[in-house]
PDB file of C-alpha atoms in Angstrom:
ATOM      1  CA  GLY K 103     140.999 -80.541 -31.185  1.00  0.00           C
ATOM      2  CA  ALA K 104     141.681 -83.652 -29.044  1.00  0.00           C
ATOM      3  CA  VAL K 105     145.208 -84.769 -28.781  1.00  0.00           C
ATOM      4  CA  VAL K 106     146.559 -88.349 -28.970  1.00  0.00           C
ATOM      5  CA  SER K 107     150.099 -88.979 -27.966  1.00  0.00           C
ATOM      6  CA  GLN K 108     151.908 -92.196 -29.216  1.00  0.00           C
ATOM      7  CA  HIS K 109     155.282 -93.292 -27.960  1.00  0.00           C
ATOM      8  CA  PRO K 110     157.863 -94.243 -29.082  1.00  0.00           C
ATOM      9  CA  SER K 111     157.931 -92.786 -32.553  1.00  0.00           C
ATOM     10  CA  ARG K 112     160.539 -95.139 -33.765  1.00  0.00           C
ATOM     11  CA  VAL K 113     161.934 -98.360 -32.363  1.00  0.00           C
ATOM     12  CA  ILE K 114     164.573-100.825 -33.720  1.00  0.00           C
ATOM     13  CA  CYS K 115     164.848-104.106 -31.923  1.00  0.00           C
ATOM     14  CA  LYS K 116     166.371-107.521 -32.408  1.00  0.00           C
ATOM     15  CA  SER K 117     164.351-110.497 -33.480  1.00  0.00           C
ATOM     16  CA  GLY K 118     162.699-112.289 -30.637  1.00  0.00           C
ATOM     17  CA  THR K 119     162.328-109.319 -28.315  1.00  0.00           C
ATOM     18  CA  SER K 120     159.132-107.711 -27.245  1.00  0.00           C
ATOM     19  CA  VAL K 121     158.133-104.159 -27.982  1.00  0.00           C
ATOM     20  CA  LYS K 122     155.702-101.995 -26.147  1.00  0.00           C
ATOM     21  CA  ILE K 123     153.907 -99.031 -27.856  1.00  0.00           C
ATOM     22  CA  GLU K 124     151.844 -96.590 -25.715  1.00  0.00           C
ATOM     23  CA  CYS K 125     148.973 -94.441 -26.860  1.00  0.00           C
ATOM     24  CA  ARG K 126     147.614 -91.728 -24.643  1.00  0.00           C
ATOM     25  CA  SER K 127     144.591 -89.448 -24.942  1.00  0.00           C
ATOM     26  CA  LEU K 128     145.944 -86.212 -23.392  1.00  0.00           C
ATOM     27  CA  ASP K 129     142.879 -84.151 -22.940  1.00  0.00           C
ATOM     28  CA  PHE K 130     139.989 -86.428 -23.156  1.00  0.00           C
ATOM     29  CA  GLN K 131     138.835 -89.809 -22.015  1.00  0.00           C
ATOM     30  CA  ALA K 132     138.902 -92.563 -24.539  1.00  0.00           C
ATOM     31  CA  THR K 133     136.874 -95.661 -23.645  1.00  0.00           C
ATOM     32  CA  THR K 134     137.736 -97.068 -27.032  1.00  0.00           C
ATOM     33  CA  MET K 135     140.972 -96.902 -28.970  1.00  0.00           C
ATOM     34  CA  PHE K 136     141.899 -98.481 -32.275  1.00  0.00           C
ATOM     35  CA  TRP K 137     145.158 -99.901 -33.431  1.00  0.00           C
ATOM     36  CA  TYR K 138     146.131 -99.844 -36.984  1.00  0.00           C
ATOM     37  CA  ARG K 139     149.046-101.280 -39.060  1.00  0.00           C
ATOM     38  CA  GLN K 140     150.329 -99.544 -42.203  1.00  0.00           C
ATOM     39  CA  PHE K 141     152.836-100.844 -44.800  1.00  0.00           C
ATOM     40  CA  PRO K 142     154.738 -98.345 -46.952  1.00  0.00           C
ATOM     41  CA  LYS K 143     152.465 -96.552 -49.344  1.00  0.00           C
ATOM     42  CA  LYS K 144     149.510 -98.731 -48.330  1.00  0.00           C
ATOM     43  CA  SER K 145     146.330 -98.059 -46.328  1.00  0.00           C
ATOM     44  CA  LEU K 146     145.707 -98.611 -42.700  1.00  0.00           C
ATOM     45  CA  MET K 147     144.684-102.049 -41.685  1.00  0.00           C
ATOM     46  CA  LEU K 148     142.652-102.228 -38.537  1.00  0.00           C
ATOM     47  CA  MET K 149     144.155-104.753 -36.170  1.00  0.00           C
ATOM     48  CA  ALA K 150     142.115-104.376 -33.070  1.00  0.00           C
ATOM     49  CA  THR K 151     139.723-102.294 -30.965  1.00  0.00           C
ATOM     50  CA  SER K 152     140.846-101.679 -27.485  1.00  0.00           C
ATOM     51  CA  ASN K 153     138.134-101.313 -24.818  1.00  0.00           C
ATOM     52  CA  GLU K 154     138.887 -99.870 -21.433  1.00  0.00           C
ATOM     53  CA  GLY K 155     138.437-102.365 -18.704  1.00  0.00           C
ATOM     54  CA  SER K 156     137.857-105.269 -21.011  1.00  0.00           C
ATOM     55  CA  LYS K 157     139.427-107.506 -23.574  1.00  0.00           C
ATOM     56  CA  ALA K 158     140.322-106.087 -26.909  1.00  0.00           C
ATOM     57  CA  THR K 159     138.370-107.091 -30.054  1.00  0.00           C
ATOM     58  CA  TYR K 160     140.742-108.360 -32.775  1.00  0.00           C
ATOM     59  CA  GLU K 161     140.110-108.315 -36.471  1.00  0.00           C
ATOM     60  CA  GLN K 162     140.203-111.536 -38.424  1.00  0.00           C
ATOM     61  CA  GLY K 163     143.678-112.752 -39.109  1.00  0.00           C
ATOM     62  CA  VAL K 164     145.375-110.684 -36.292  1.00  0.00           C
ATOM     63  CA  GLU K 165     147.105-113.028 -33.689  1.00  0.00           C
ATOM     64  CA  LYS K 166     145.897-111.873 -30.280  1.00  0.00           C
ATOM     65  CA  ASP K 167     148.894-113.695 -28.623  1.00  0.00           C
ATOM     66  CA  LYS K 168     151.277-111.885 -30.879  1.00  0.00           C
ATOM     67  CA  PHE K 169     149.740-108.453 -30.446  1.00  0.00           C
ATOM     68  CA  LEU K 170     148.768-107.943 -26.860  1.00  0.00           C
ATOM     69  CA  ILE K 171     146.623-104.959 -26.128  1.00  0.00           C
ATOM     70  CA  ASN K 172     145.930-103.559 -22.578  1.00  0.00           C
ATOM     71  CA  HIS K 173     143.559-100.710 -22.115  1.00  0.00           C
ATOM     72  CA  ALA K 174     143.981-100.200 -18.248  1.00  0.00           C
ATOM     73  CA  SER K 175     142.713 -96.677 -17.979  1.00  0.00           C
ATOM     74  CA  LEU K 176     140.508 -94.126 -19.855  1.00  0.00           C
ATOM     75  CA  THR K 177     143.572 -92.495 -21.227  1.00  0.00           C
ATOM     76  CA  LEU K 178     146.100 -95.189 -21.933  1.00  0.00           C
ATOM     77  CA  SER K 179     146.139 -98.142 -24.264  1.00  0.00           C
ATOM     78  CA  THR K 180     149.191-100.235 -24.938  1.00  0.00           C
ATOM     79  CA  LEU K 181     150.153-102.513 -27.839  1.00  0.00           C
ATOM     80  CA  THR K 182     152.902-105.125 -27.196  1.00  0.00           C
ATOM     81  CA  VAL K 183     154.425-106.938 -30.156  1.00  0.00           C
ATOM     82  CA  THR K 184     155.657-110.068 -28.528  1.00  0.00           C
ATOM     83  CA  SER K 185     158.680-112.091 -29.871  1.00  0.00           C
ATOM     84  CA  ALA K 186     158.973-109.680 -32.867  1.00  0.00           C
ATOM     85  CA  HIS K 187     160.190-110.956 -36.175  1.00  0.00           C
ATOM     86  CA  PRO K 188     161.276-109.041 -39.288  1.00  0.00           C
ATOM     87  CA  GLU K 189     157.859-109.504 -40.838  1.00  0.00           C
ATOM     88  CA  ASP K 190     156.388-107.496 -37.972  1.00  0.00           C
ATOM     89  CA  SER K 191     158.282-104.398 -39.130  1.00  0.00           C
ATOM     90  CA  SER K 192     155.659-101.808 -39.927  1.00  0.00           C
ATOM     91  CA  PHE K 193     154.187 -98.561 -39.011  1.00  0.00           C
ATOM     92  CA  TYR K 194     151.697 -98.842 -36.150  1.00  0.00           C
ATOM     93  CA  ILE K 195     149.176 -96.068 -35.479  1.00  0.00           C
ATOM     94  CA  CYS K 196     146.711 -95.698 -32.652  1.00  0.00           C
ATOM     95  CA  SER K 197     143.579 -93.489 -32.656  1.00  0.00           C
ATOM     96  CA  ALA K 198     140.691 -92.694 -30.451  1.00  0.00           C
ATOM     97  CA  ARG K 199     137.356 -90.997 -30.389  1.00  0.00           C
ATOM     98  CA  ASP K 200     136.559 -88.059 -28.164  1.00  0.00           C
ATOM     99  CA  ARG K 201     132.908 -89.091 -27.210  1.00  0.00           C
ATOM    100  CA  GLY K 202     132.651 -86.206 -24.970  1.00  0.00           C
ATOM    101  CA  GLY K 203     133.572 -83.665 -27.552  1.00  0.00           C
ATOM    102  CA  ARG K 204     131.698 -82.017 -30.434  1.00  0.00           C
ATOM    103  CA  GLY K 205     130.407 -83.992 -33.385  1.00  0.00           C
ATOM    104  CA  TRP K 206     129.258 -86.877 -31.268  1.00  0.00           C
ATOM    105  CA  GLY K 207     132.780 -88.363 -31.355  1.00  0.00           C
ATOM    106  CA  GLU K 208     132.461 -89.570 -34.986  1.00  0.00           C
ATOM    107  CA  LYS K 209     135.999 -88.599 -36.092  1.00  0.00           C
ATOM    108  CA  LEU K 210     139.110 -90.211 -35.009  1.00  0.00           C
ATOM    109  CA  PHE K 211     142.199 -88.537 -33.549  1.00  0.00           C
ATOM    110  CA  PHE K 212     145.347 -90.286 -34.365  1.00  0.00           C
ATOM    111  CA  GLY K 213     148.730 -90.618 -32.681  1.00  0.00           C
ATOM    112  CA  SER K 214     151.741 -89.760 -34.764  1.00  0.00           C
ATOM    113  CA  GLY K 215     152.654 -93.468 -35.239  1.00  0.00           C
ATOM    114  CA  THR K 216     155.433 -95.836 -34.337  1.00  0.00           C
ATOM    115  CA  GLN K 217     157.848 -97.063 -36.968  1.00  0.00           C
ATOM    116  CA  LEU K 218     158.940-100.605 -35.868  1.00  0.00           C
ATOM    117  CA  SER K 219     161.899-102.188 -37.457  1.00  0.00           C
ATOM    118  CA  VAL K 220     162.845-105.648 -36.412  1.00  0.00           C
ATOM    119  CA  LEU K 221     166.358-106.868 -37.327  1.00  0.00           C
TER     120      LEU K 221
ATOM    121  CA  SER Z 197     139.111-106.611 -46.451  1.00  0.00           C
ATOM    122  CA  GLN Z 198     139.206-102.842 -47.099  1.00  0.00           C
ATOM    123  CA  GLN Z 199     135.828-101.267 -47.411  1.00  0.00           C
ATOM    124  CA  GLY Z 200     136.904 -98.350 -49.540  1.00  0.00           C
ATOM    125  CA  GLU Z 201     138.688 -98.259 -52.837  1.00  0.00           C
ATOM    126  CA  GLU Z 202     140.139 -94.971 -54.035  1.00  0.00           C
ATOM    127  CA  ASP Z 203     141.329 -93.608 -57.372  1.00  0.00           C
ATOM    128  CA  PRO Z 204     143.567 -92.473 -58.548  1.00  0.00           C
ATOM    129  CA  GLN Z 205     146.296 -94.091 -56.588  1.00  0.00           C
ATOM    130  CA  ALA Z 206     148.564 -91.148 -57.306  1.00  0.00           C
ATOM    131  CA  LEU Z 207     148.017 -87.706 -58.625  1.00  0.00           C
ATOM    132  CA  SER Z 208     150.493 -85.064 -59.627  1.00  0.00           C
ATOM    133  CA  ILE Z 209     149.299 -81.583 -60.407  1.00  0.00           C
ATOM    134  CA  GLN Z 210     150.606 -78.062 -60.489  1.00  0.00           C
ATOM    135  CA  GLU Z 211     150.004 -75.536 -57.757  1.00  0.00           C
ATOM    136  CA  GLY Z 212     146.891 -73.698 -58.318  1.00  0.00           C
ATOM    137  CA  GLU Z 213     145.028 -76.548 -60.111  1.00  0.00           C
ATOM    138  CA  ASN Z 214     142.282 -78.389 -58.533  1.00  0.00           C
ATOM    139  CA  ALA Z 215     142.709 -82.192 -57.217  1.00  0.00           C
ATOM    140  CA  THR Z 216     139.865 -84.663 -57.299  1.00  0.00           C
ATOM    141  CA  MET Z 217     139.974 -87.998 -55.543  1.00  0.00           C
ATOM    142  CA  ASN Z 218     137.351 -90.582 -55.628  1.00  0.00           C
ATOM    143  CA  CYS Z 219     136.332 -93.339 -53.131  1.00  0.00           C
ATOM    144  CA  SER Z 220     133.941 -96.177 -53.518  1.00  0.00           C
ATOM    145  CA  TYR Z 221     132.680 -98.448 -50.817  1.00  0.00           C
ATOM    146  CA  LYS Z 222     130.672-101.689 -50.580  1.00  0.00           C
ATOM    147  CA  THR Z 223     128.257-101.648 -47.606  1.00  0.00           C
ATOM    148  CA  SER Z 224     125.676 -99.241 -46.018  1.00  0.00           C
ATOM    149  CA  ILE Z 225     127.309 -96.523 -44.049  1.00  0.00           C
ATOM    150  CA  ASN Z 226     126.643 -94.047 -41.277  1.00  0.00           C
ATOM    151  CA  ASN Z 227     129.210 -91.621 -42.478  1.00  0.00           C
ATOM    152  CA  LEU Z 228     132.211 -91.230 -44.723  1.00  0.00           C
ATOM    153  CA  GLN Z 229     135.259 -89.346 -43.572  1.00  0.00           C
ATOM    154  CA  TRP Z 230     138.304 -88.069 -45.343  1.00  0.00           C
ATOM    155  CA  TYR Z 231     141.762 -87.944 -43.745  1.00  0.00           C
ATOM    156  CA  ARG Z 232     145.159 -86.579 -44.661  1.00  0.00           C
ATOM    157  CA  GLN Z 233     148.492 -88.178 -43.907  1.00  0.00           C
ATOM    158  CA  ASN Z 234     151.937 -86.597 -44.219  1.00  0.00           C
ATOM    159  CA  SER Z 235     154.696 -89.074 -44.890  1.00  0.00           C
ATOM    160  CA  GLY Z 236     155.552 -91.123 -41.742  1.00  0.00           C
ATOM    161  CA  ARG Z 237     152.974 -89.326 -39.552  1.00  0.00           C
ATOM    162  CA  GLY Z 238     149.592 -89.871 -38.117  1.00  0.00           C
ATOM    163  CA  LEU Z 239     146.353 -89.000 -39.877  1.00  0.00           C
ATOM    164  CA  VAL Z 240     144.459 -85.781 -39.661  1.00  0.00           C
ATOM    165  CA  HIS Z 241     140.684 -85.588 -40.047  1.00  0.00           C
ATOM    166  CA  LEU Z 242     139.667 -83.214 -42.825  1.00  0.00           C
ATOM    167  CA  ILE Z 243     135.929 -83.565 -43.293  1.00  0.00           C
ATOM    168  CA  LEU Z 244     132.967 -85.786 -42.423  1.00  0.00           C
ATOM    169  CA  ILE Z 245     129.753 -86.281 -44.516  1.00  0.00           C
ATOM    170  CA  ARG Z 246     126.843 -88.210 -43.182  1.00  0.00           C
ATOM    171  CA  SER Z 247     124.821 -90.757 -45.153  1.00  0.00           C
ATOM    172  CA  ASN Z 248     121.940 -88.334 -45.431  1.00  0.00           C
ATOM    173  CA  GLU Z 249     124.079 -85.547 -46.854  1.00  0.00           C
ATOM    174  CA  ARG Z 250     125.024 -85.028 -50.434  1.00  0.00           C
ATOM    175  CA  GLU Z 251     127.643 -82.350 -50.336  1.00  0.00           C
ATOM    176  CA  LYS Z 252     129.775 -80.590 -47.830  1.00  0.00           C
ATOM    177  CA  HIS Z 253     132.289 -77.809 -47.934  1.00  0.00           C
ATOM    178  CA  SER Z 254     135.201 -76.736 -45.643  1.00  0.00           C
ATOM    179  CA  GLY Z 255     137.427 -74.110 -46.753  1.00  0.00           C
ATOM    180  CA  ARG Z 256     139.056 -75.284 -50.118  1.00  0.00           C
ATOM    181  CA  LEU Z 257     137.652 -78.747 -49.577  1.00  0.00           C
ATOM    182  CA  ARG Z 258     134.484 -79.975 -51.236  1.00  0.00           C
ATOM    183  CA  VAL Z 259     133.156 -83.465 -50.499  1.00  0.00           C
ATOM    184  CA  THR Z 260     130.209 -85.241 -52.256  1.00  0.00           C
ATOM    185  CA  LEU Z 261     128.488 -88.436 -51.341  1.00  0.00           C
ATOM    186  CA  ASP Z 262     126.340 -90.642 -53.593  1.00  0.00           C
ATOM    187  CA  THR Z 263     124.864 -93.334 -51.562  1.00  0.00           C
ATOM    188  CA  SER Z 264     123.121 -94.898 -54.537  1.00  0.00           C
ATOM    189  CA  LYS Z 265     126.468 -95.394 -56.229  1.00  0.00           C
ATOM    190  CA  LYS Z 266     128.332 -95.915 -52.944  1.00  0.00           C
ATOM    191  CA  SER Z 267     130.948 -93.394 -53.868  1.00  0.00           C
ATOM    192  CA  SER Z 268     132.473 -90.135 -52.645  1.00  0.00           C
ATOM    193  CA  SER Z 269     134.686 -87.501 -54.056  1.00  0.00           C
ATOM    194  CA  LEU Z 270     137.094 -85.053 -52.473  1.00  0.00           C
ATOM    195  CA  LEU Z 271     137.923 -81.928 -54.321  1.00  0.00           C
ATOM    196  CA  ILE Z 272     140.743 -79.651 -53.278  1.00  0.00           C
ATOM    197  CA  THR Z 273     140.591 -76.325 -55.005  1.00  0.00           C
ATOM    198  CA  ALA Z 274     143.473 -74.045 -55.665  1.00  0.00           C
ATOM    199  CA  SER Z 275     146.020 -76.523 -54.525  1.00  0.00           C
ATOM    200  CA  ARG Z 276     149.231 -75.513 -52.809  1.00  0.00           C
ATOM    201  CA  ALA Z 277     152.557 -77.398 -52.448  1.00  0.00           C
ATOM    202  CA  ALA Z 278     151.659 -77.809 -48.710  1.00  0.00           C
ATOM    203  CA  ASP Z 279     148.726 -80.049 -49.789  1.00  0.00           C
ATOM    204  CA  THR Z 280     151.146 -82.722 -50.871  1.00  0.00           C
ATOM    205  CA  ALA Z 281     150.260 -85.897 -48.822  1.00  0.00           C
ATOM    206  CA  SER Z 282     148.329 -89.064 -48.847  1.00  0.00           C
ATOM    207  CA  TYR Z 283     144.476 -88.766 -48.623  1.00  0.00           C
ATOM    208  CA  PHE Z 284     142.282 -91.540 -47.389  1.00  0.00           C
ATOM    209  CA  CYS Z 285     138.613 -91.976 -47.160  1.00  0.00           C
ATOM    210  CA  ALA Z 286     137.185 -93.909 -44.278  1.00  0.00           C
ATOM    211  CA  THR Z 287     133.684 -95.288 -43.726  1.00  0.00           C
ATOM    212  CA  GLU Z 288     131.882 -95.988 -40.613  1.00  0.00           C
ATOM    213  CA  MET Z 289     129.467 -98.882 -41.376  1.00  0.00           C
ATOM    214  CA  GLU Z 290     125.880 -98.639 -40.534  1.00  0.00           C
ATOM    215  CA  TYR Z 291     126.257-101.275 -37.740  1.00  0.00           C
ATOM    216  CA  GLY Z 292     129.569-100.794 -36.099  1.00  0.00           C
ATOM    217  CA  ASN Z 293     131.938 -98.585 -34.211  1.00  0.00           C
ATOM    218  CA  LYS Z 294     135.146 -98.853 -36.229  1.00  0.00           C
ATOM    219  CA  LEU Z 295     136.329 -96.924 -39.423  1.00  0.00           C
ATOM    220  CA  VAL Z 296     137.599 -98.762 -42.343  1.00  0.00           C
ATOM    221  CA  PHE Z 297     140.046 -97.045 -44.666  1.00  0.00           C
ATOM    222  CA  GLY Z 298     140.384 -96.964 -48.341  1.00  0.00           C
ATOM    223  CA  ALA Z 299     143.667 -97.541 -50.149  1.00  0.00           C
ATOM    224  CA  GLY Z 300     144.469 -93.891 -50.403  1.00  0.00           C
ATOM    225  CA  THR Z 301     145.511 -91.332 -53.007  1.00  0.00           C
ATOM    226  CA  ILE Z 302     149.045 -89.935 -53.006  1.00  0.00           C
ATOM    227  CA  LEU Z 303     148.819 -86.248 -54.102  1.00  0.00           C
ATOM    228  CA  ARG Z 304     151.839 -84.356 -55.230  1.00  0.00           C
ATOM    229  CA  VAL Z 305     151.498 -80.585 -55.838  1.00  0.00           C
ATOM    230  CA  LYS Z 306     154.296 -79.163 -57.774  1.00  0.00           C
ATOM    231  CA  SER Z 307     155.257 -75.488 -57.224  1.00  0.00           C
TER     232      SER Z 307
END
């Protein structure tokens, strides 16, 4: 199956700093990637849909200036948490569809996630 | 808001037993998918069932879909300790590109 690589897997930062998380599709082109946030023992909350070459579409309640998304190429999307605060501590996961693969690209392939801890 | 609601929230069974998890949703869908997540990791796709399908099998997995009741179930037969994980249903709505995930069921299989 298609592979999505997410980096870093874990980051600890001080309050007020910015953190960048990368999501790469390794063996397919992803025109669309999705960014989710997950709290412990909770479900995935969709934050935004990242579109290659255009602006991301944010879900209601997600601050676009806080969570900057850049999808500069068909294989890379980045999420930058700006001026991070302790309440931003969470597990962030990216995913993508392989539109060129079997199954009409209906299923998502997920990165392994990034655990962000803001002190 | 989350589209899917799952029950039970947590399930603990003995190895060899069957595990059944249920998912309900609110709007019309294109398909419903089940994913598995090991602790602190990304999600892995298990099985997809389309809105015009009623049942699907994949190995020890059996998924049903009742669009009239807007519900689905995932059955794992002959469970193994390695099946211990969180299981999520996700719905792709009729008009849309994104998947919306349910609350998940934490399954623990005791050996």
